[in-house]
Short mmCIF file of C-alpha atoms and ligand atoms in Angstrom, two decimals:
data_model
loop_
_atom_site.label_atom_id
_atom_site.label_comp_id
_atom_site.label_asym_id
_atom_site.label_seq_id
_atom_site.Cartn_x
_atom_site.Cartn_y
_atom_site.Cartn_z
CA MET A 1 -10.31 4.13 -23.47
CA LYS A 2 -7.22 2.83 -25.25
CA GLN A 3 -3.92 1.88 -23.66
CA ALA A 4 -1.07 3.96 -25.11
CA ASP A 5 2.63 4.25 -24.27
CA LEU A 6 4.40 3.00 -21.19
CA LEU A 7 4.88 5.88 -18.77
CA TYR A 8 6.65 4.28 -15.85
CA THR A 9 7.91 0.88 -14.69
CA GLY A 10 8.26 0.29 -10.98
CA LYS A 11 9.47 -2.79 -9.13
CA ALA A 12 6.13 -4.61 -9.42
CA LYS A 13 3.80 -2.42 -11.52
CA SER A 14 3.81 -0.67 -14.86
CA VAL A 15 1.80 2.44 -15.67
CA TYR A 16 0.53 3.31 -19.16
CA ARG A 17 -1.05 6.41 -20.64
CA THR A 18 -4.44 6.16 -22.29
CA ASP A 19 -6.19 8.29 -24.90
CA ASP A 20 -7.76 10.13 -21.95
CA PRO A 21 -5.10 12.34 -20.29
CA GLU A 22 -6.93 12.06 -16.95
CA VAL A 23 -6.79 8.25 -16.94
CA TYR A 24 -3.84 5.87 -16.61
CA ILE A 25 -3.72 2.10 -16.75
CA MET A 26 -1.86 0.29 -13.98
CA LYS A 27 -0.62 -3.28 -14.53
CA PHE A 28 0.37 -5.40 -11.55
CA ARG A 29 3.24 -7.59 -12.73
CA ASP A 30 4.30 -10.95 -11.29
CA ASP A 31 7.64 -9.53 -10.15
CA ILE A 32 8.43 -9.44 -6.45
CA THR A 33 11.40 -7.69 -4.83
CA ALA A 34 12.66 -7.10 -1.30
CA PHE A 35 15.58 -5.51 0.52
CA ASP A 36 15.78 -2.44 -1.73
CA GLY A 37 15.77 -4.64 -4.83
CA GLY A 38 18.46 -6.99 -3.47
CA LYS A 39 16.15 -10.03 -3.75
CA LYS A 40 14.07 -10.46 -6.93
CA ASP A 41 11.80 -13.13 -8.37
CA THR A 42 8.84 -13.64 -10.65
CA LEU A 43 5.89 -15.58 -9.24
CA ALA A 44 3.15 -16.47 -11.71
CA GLY A 45 -0.23 -15.09 -10.64
CA LYS A 46 1.10 -12.76 -7.94
CA GLY A 47 0.16 -9.57 -9.82
CA ARG A 48 -3.40 -10.75 -10.13
CA TYR A 49 -3.82 -11.41 -6.41
CA ASN A 50 -2.36 -8.04 -5.47
CA ALA A 51 -4.56 -6.27 -8.02
CA GLU A 52 -7.67 -8.03 -6.70
CA VAL A 53 -6.91 -7.20 -3.09
CA SER A 54 -5.88 -3.62 -3.83
CA THR A 55 -9.01 -3.07 -5.93
CA PHE A 56 -11.20 -4.48 -3.19
CA ILE A 57 -9.56 -2.30 -0.54
CA PHE A 58 -9.72 0.88 -2.66
CA ARG A 59 -13.40 0.28 -3.41
CA TYR A 60 -14.08 -0.39 0.26
CA LEU A 61 -12.26 2.83 1.25
CA GLY A 62 -14.11 4.75 -1.48
CA GLU A 63 -17.43 3.53 -0.10
CA HIS A 64 -16.35 4.94 3.25
CA GLY A 65 -15.52 8.43 2.02
CA ILE A 66 -11.79 8.12 1.21
CA ARG A 67 -10.79 9.70 -2.12
CA THR A 68 -8.73 7.18 -4.14
CA HIS A 69 -7.37 7.03 -7.70
CA TYR A 70 -9.26 3.79 -8.48
CA ILE A 71 -11.62 4.03 -11.47
CA GLU A 72 -12.36 0.51 -12.68
CA SER A 73 -10.98 -2.97 -13.23
CA ILE A 74 -10.16 -3.74 -16.83
CA GLU A 75 -9.00 -7.35 -16.69
CA PRO A 76 -7.29 -9.51 -14.06
CA GLY A 77 -4.22 -7.63 -12.86
CA VAL A 78 -5.07 -4.45 -14.75
CA ILE A 79 -6.97 -1.40 -13.47
CA ALA A 80 -7.78 2.10 -14.66
CA VAL A 81 -6.77 4.88 -12.30
CA GLN A 82 -6.95 8.64 -12.14
CA ASN A 83 -3.81 10.48 -13.28
CA LEU A 84 -2.30 11.99 -10.12
CA THR A 85 0.81 14.05 -9.51
CA MET A 86 2.42 11.71 -7.02
CA ILE A 87 3.95 13.01 -3.81
CA PRO A 88 7.28 11.20 -3.18
CA LEU A 89 6.42 9.99 0.32
CA GLU A 90 5.93 6.49 1.70
CA VAL A 91 3.41 6.97 4.48
CA ILE A 92 3.53 4.03 6.87
CA VAL A 93 1.05 3.48 9.68
CA ARG A 94 2.08 1.04 12.40
CA ASN A 95 -0.30 -0.65 14.85
CA VAL A 96 2.15 -3.26 16.14
CA ALA A 97 5.95 -3.02 16.33
CA ALA A 98 7.65 -5.07 13.59
CA GLY A 99 10.17 -4.72 10.77
CA SER A 100 12.42 -1.67 10.58
CA ILE A 101 10.99 -0.02 13.71
CA VAL A 102 12.19 -3.02 15.77
CA ARG A 103 15.58 -3.08 14.03
CA ASN A 104 16.16 0.65 14.49
CA TYR A 105 14.53 1.47 17.84
CA PRO A 106 14.12 -0.32 21.18
CA PHE A 107 10.65 -1.72 20.46
CA ARG A 108 9.82 -5.35 21.23
CA GLU A 109 8.52 -7.23 18.15
CA GLY A 110 4.74 -7.60 18.51
CA ALA A 111 4.29 -4.74 21.01
CA PRO A 112 1.04 -2.88 20.34
CA LEU A 113 1.40 0.76 19.28
CA ASP A 114 -1.61 2.64 20.56
CA PRO A 115 -2.17 5.26 19.24
CA PRO A 116 -0.80 4.05 15.91
CA VAL A 117 2.57 5.47 14.84
CA ILE A 118 2.95 7.24 11.49
CA VAL A 119 6.39 7.01 9.87
CA ILE A 120 7.10 8.85 6.62
CA ASP A 121 9.97 7.91 4.29
CA TYR A 122 11.27 9.85 1.29
CA LYS A 123 10.50 7.79 -1.83
CA SER A 124 13.85 8.02 -3.55
CA ASP A 125 15.83 5.00 -4.79
CA ALA A 126 18.92 7.22 -5.14
CA HIS A 127 18.77 8.07 -1.41
CA HIS A 128 17.47 4.64 -0.28
CA ASP A 129 14.18 5.98 1.11
CA PRO A 130 15.42 7.78 4.26
CA MET A 131 12.96 8.60 7.02
CA LEU A 132 11.71 12.21 6.99
CA ASN A 133 10.23 14.50 9.60
CA ASP A 134 7.73 17.31 9.05
CA GLU A 135 10.40 20.04 8.84
CA LEU A 136 12.40 18.09 6.23
CA ILE A 137 9.23 17.59 4.19
CA TYR A 138 8.58 21.36 4.19
CA ALA A 139 12.25 22.25 3.57
CA LEU A 140 12.42 19.85 0.61
CA GLY A 141 9.21 21.40 -0.74
CA ILE A 142 7.52 18.00 -0.88
CA ALA A 143 4.27 19.06 0.79
CA THR A 144 2.84 22.07 2.64
CA PRO A 145 1.88 21.86 6.32
CA GLU A 146 -1.81 21.83 5.28
CA GLU A 147 -1.21 18.98 2.85
CA LEU A 148 0.82 16.99 5.38
CA ASP A 149 -1.92 17.40 8.00
CA GLN A 150 -4.42 16.12 5.47
CA ILE A 151 -2.20 13.18 4.46
CA LYS A 152 -1.76 12.15 8.10
CA ALA A 153 -5.49 12.46 8.83
CA MET A 154 -6.30 10.36 5.76
CA ALA A 155 -3.66 7.78 6.68
CA LEU A 156 -5.16 7.36 10.15
CA ALA A 157 -8.72 7.17 8.81
CA ILE A 158 -7.64 4.53 6.26
CA ASN A 159 -5.84 2.60 9.00
CA GLU A 160 -8.96 2.62 11.15
CA LEU A 161 -11.20 1.36 8.33
CA LEU A 162 -8.76 -1.27 7.15
CA SER A 163 -7.80 -2.55 10.62
CA LYS A 164 -11.45 -3.05 11.50
CA TYR A 165 -12.20 -4.84 8.28
CA LEU A 166 -9.20 -7.18 8.48
CA ASP A 167 -9.81 -7.86 12.17
CA LEU A 168 -13.22 -9.27 11.24
CA ARG A 169 -11.41 -11.62 8.85
CA GLY A 170 -9.08 -12.82 11.64
CA ILE A 171 -6.15 -10.75 10.39
CA THR A 172 -4.08 -8.18 12.33
CA LEU A 173 -2.99 -5.17 10.28
CA VAL A 174 0.49 -4.80 11.79
CA ASP A 175 1.57 -1.96 9.48
CA PHE A 176 1.13 -0.81 5.89
CA LYS A 177 2.42 1.74 3.40
CA MET A 178 0.45 4.28 1.39
CA GLU A 179 1.30 6.77 -1.31
CA PHE A 180 -0.68 9.90 -2.06
CA GLY A 181 -0.96 12.24 -5.02
CA ARG A 182 -2.59 15.52 -5.98
CA SER A 183 -5.31 16.23 -8.49
CA ASN A 184 -6.95 19.64 -8.81
CA GLY A 185 -5.51 20.68 -5.46
CA ARG A 186 -6.88 17.66 -3.63
CA ILE A 187 -4.99 14.90 -1.88
CA ILE A 188 -5.92 11.46 -3.21
CA LEU A 189 -4.81 7.94 -2.23
CA GLY A 190 -2.80 6.40 -5.07
CA ASP A 191 -0.52 3.41 -5.71
CA GLU A 192 -1.75 0.14 -4.15
CA ILE A 193 -2.58 -1.48 -0.84
CA SER A 194 -1.78 -5.17 -1.16
CA MET A 195 0.15 -8.06 0.40
CA ASP A 196 3.32 -6.34 -0.88
CA SER A 197 2.62 -3.17 1.10
CA MET A 198 0.85 -4.44 4.24
CA ARG A 199 2.29 -6.50 7.07
CA LEU A 200 -0.46 -8.94 8.07
CA TRP A 201 -0.45 -11.52 10.86
CA ASP A 202 -3.00 -14.25 11.42
CA LYS A 203 -4.77 -13.30 14.65
CA GLU A 204 -4.78 -16.89 15.96
CA THR A 205 -1.43 -18.27 14.89
CA GLY A 206 0.62 -15.10 14.39
CA ALA A 207 1.70 -16.45 10.97
CA SER A 208 2.82 -13.92 8.37
CA LEU A 209 0.33 -13.46 5.53
CA ASP A 210 2.28 -10.98 3.39
CA LYS A 211 5.58 -10.22 1.68
CA ASP A 212 7.50 -11.22 4.83
CA VAL A 213 6.86 -14.83 3.67
CA TYR A 214 8.99 -13.93 0.63
CA ARG A 215 11.51 -11.71 2.47
CA PHE A 216 12.34 -14.31 5.10
CA GLU A 217 11.40 -17.51 3.22
CA LYS A 218 8.72 -18.43 5.72
CA GLY A 219 6.71 -20.64 3.35
CA ASP A 220 5.02 -20.76 -0.03
CA VAL A 221 4.48 -17.15 -1.14
CA MET A 222 1.82 -17.88 -3.74
CA GLU A 223 -0.14 -20.16 -1.42
CA THR A 224 -0.07 -17.40 1.20
CA TYR A 225 -1.12 -14.66 -1.26
CA ALA A 226 -3.94 -16.81 -2.68
CA GLY A 227 -5.19 -17.65 0.82
CA VAL A 228 -5.14 -14.11 2.11
CA ALA A 229 -6.79 -12.78 -1.07
CA LYS A 230 -9.59 -15.29 -0.56
CA ARG A 231 -10.02 -14.29 3.08
CA ILE A 232 -10.08 -10.57 2.30
CA LEU A 233 -12.39 -10.85 -0.69
CA SER A 234 -14.84 -13.22 0.95
CA ALA A 235 -16.36 -10.61 3.24
CA PRO A 236 -19.18 -8.31 2.29
CA TRP A 237 -17.84 -4.88 3.17
CA GLY A 238 -21.21 -3.81 4.45
CA GLU A 239 -20.25 -5.64 7.65
CA VAL A 240 -17.92 -2.88 8.80
CA LYS A 241 -19.57 0.12 10.37
P1 TYD B 301 9.16 -1.48 7.36
O1 TYD B 301 9.06 -2.27 8.61
O2 TYD B 301 9.59 -0.06 7.48
O3 TYD B 301 10.15 -2.13 6.34
P2 TYD B 301 10.79 -3.56 6.24
O4 TYD B 301 10.36 -4.41 7.36
O5 TYD B 301 10.31 -4.03 4.90
O6 TYD B 301 12.24 -3.24 6.25
O7 TYD B 301 7.79 -1.55 6.56
C1 TYD B 301 6.58 -1.18 7.11
C2 TYD B 301 5.46 -1.52 6.16
O8 TYD B 301 5.48 -0.73 5.01
C3 TYD B 301 5.50 -2.96 5.68
O9 TYD B 301 4.17 -3.44 5.72
C4 TYD B 301 5.97 -2.89 4.28
C5 TYD B 301 5.60 -1.51 3.83
N1 TYD B 301 6.62 -0.91 3.00
C6 TYD B 301 6.48 -0.90 1.63
O10 TYD B 301 5.47 -1.36 1.08
N2 TYD B 301 7.46 -0.31 0.86
C7 TYD B 301 8.55 0.24 1.40
O11 TYD B 301 9.42 0.75 0.65
C8 TYD B 301 8.69 0.22 2.83
C9 TYD B 301 9.89 0.82 3.49
C10 TYD B 301 7.71 -0.36 3.57
#
């Protein structure tokens, strides 16, 4: 499989075509952004840590029956993925109140959300990712009711698997964001699940172990990413039942 032309450049990843139309190559860059692109930096090695963690999580989810776009790792920071038609939704599952849900609604930071709360935003830079509801998703023609049901069920199943796994590593999965795509009429997990898209708190100390360290300058971002990658990757995934 040969890498061909650049298809798409996002805030932290670039996607390339290959000589196989079904396969794309995804490169995790060292760029980091926050606040709708208002804060930007490049941190050497960051792409590699996110790729490692995302790869590990996608393989773990795959082993547990979740369909994902992951095919194989090519080199550090670079993976081969299935070509999906992406659905422009940011599907966020929240187990603990934090971030925008605390700013926008009367939740106390750190309050458990049980059952978990699903929030879905429209992935559109032009519209600044507004929150959607089911009716808006149907009216905009983004997904059918059957597809949305499936996306929500997958999001909750992924949350359950990932929360359990991270809990065993002493990490609380506060919330995280997923993106889904279609291939041959099936819904498949795409994009990444990494320290850029999860909000993680140390179970003992409550310390942030994710992009909040960058957003709010809570410490050394690379030290945090390296440490959390080590913690996540150190566990044999067979442990989780
Ligand atoms: P949220 O609290 O809505 O946003 P923020 O606190 O960044 O204003 O974010 C919930 C989770 O989803 C958090 O773990 C980060 C992730 N997320 C993304 O990865 N990309 C996004 O565009 C958004 C809105 C959230």
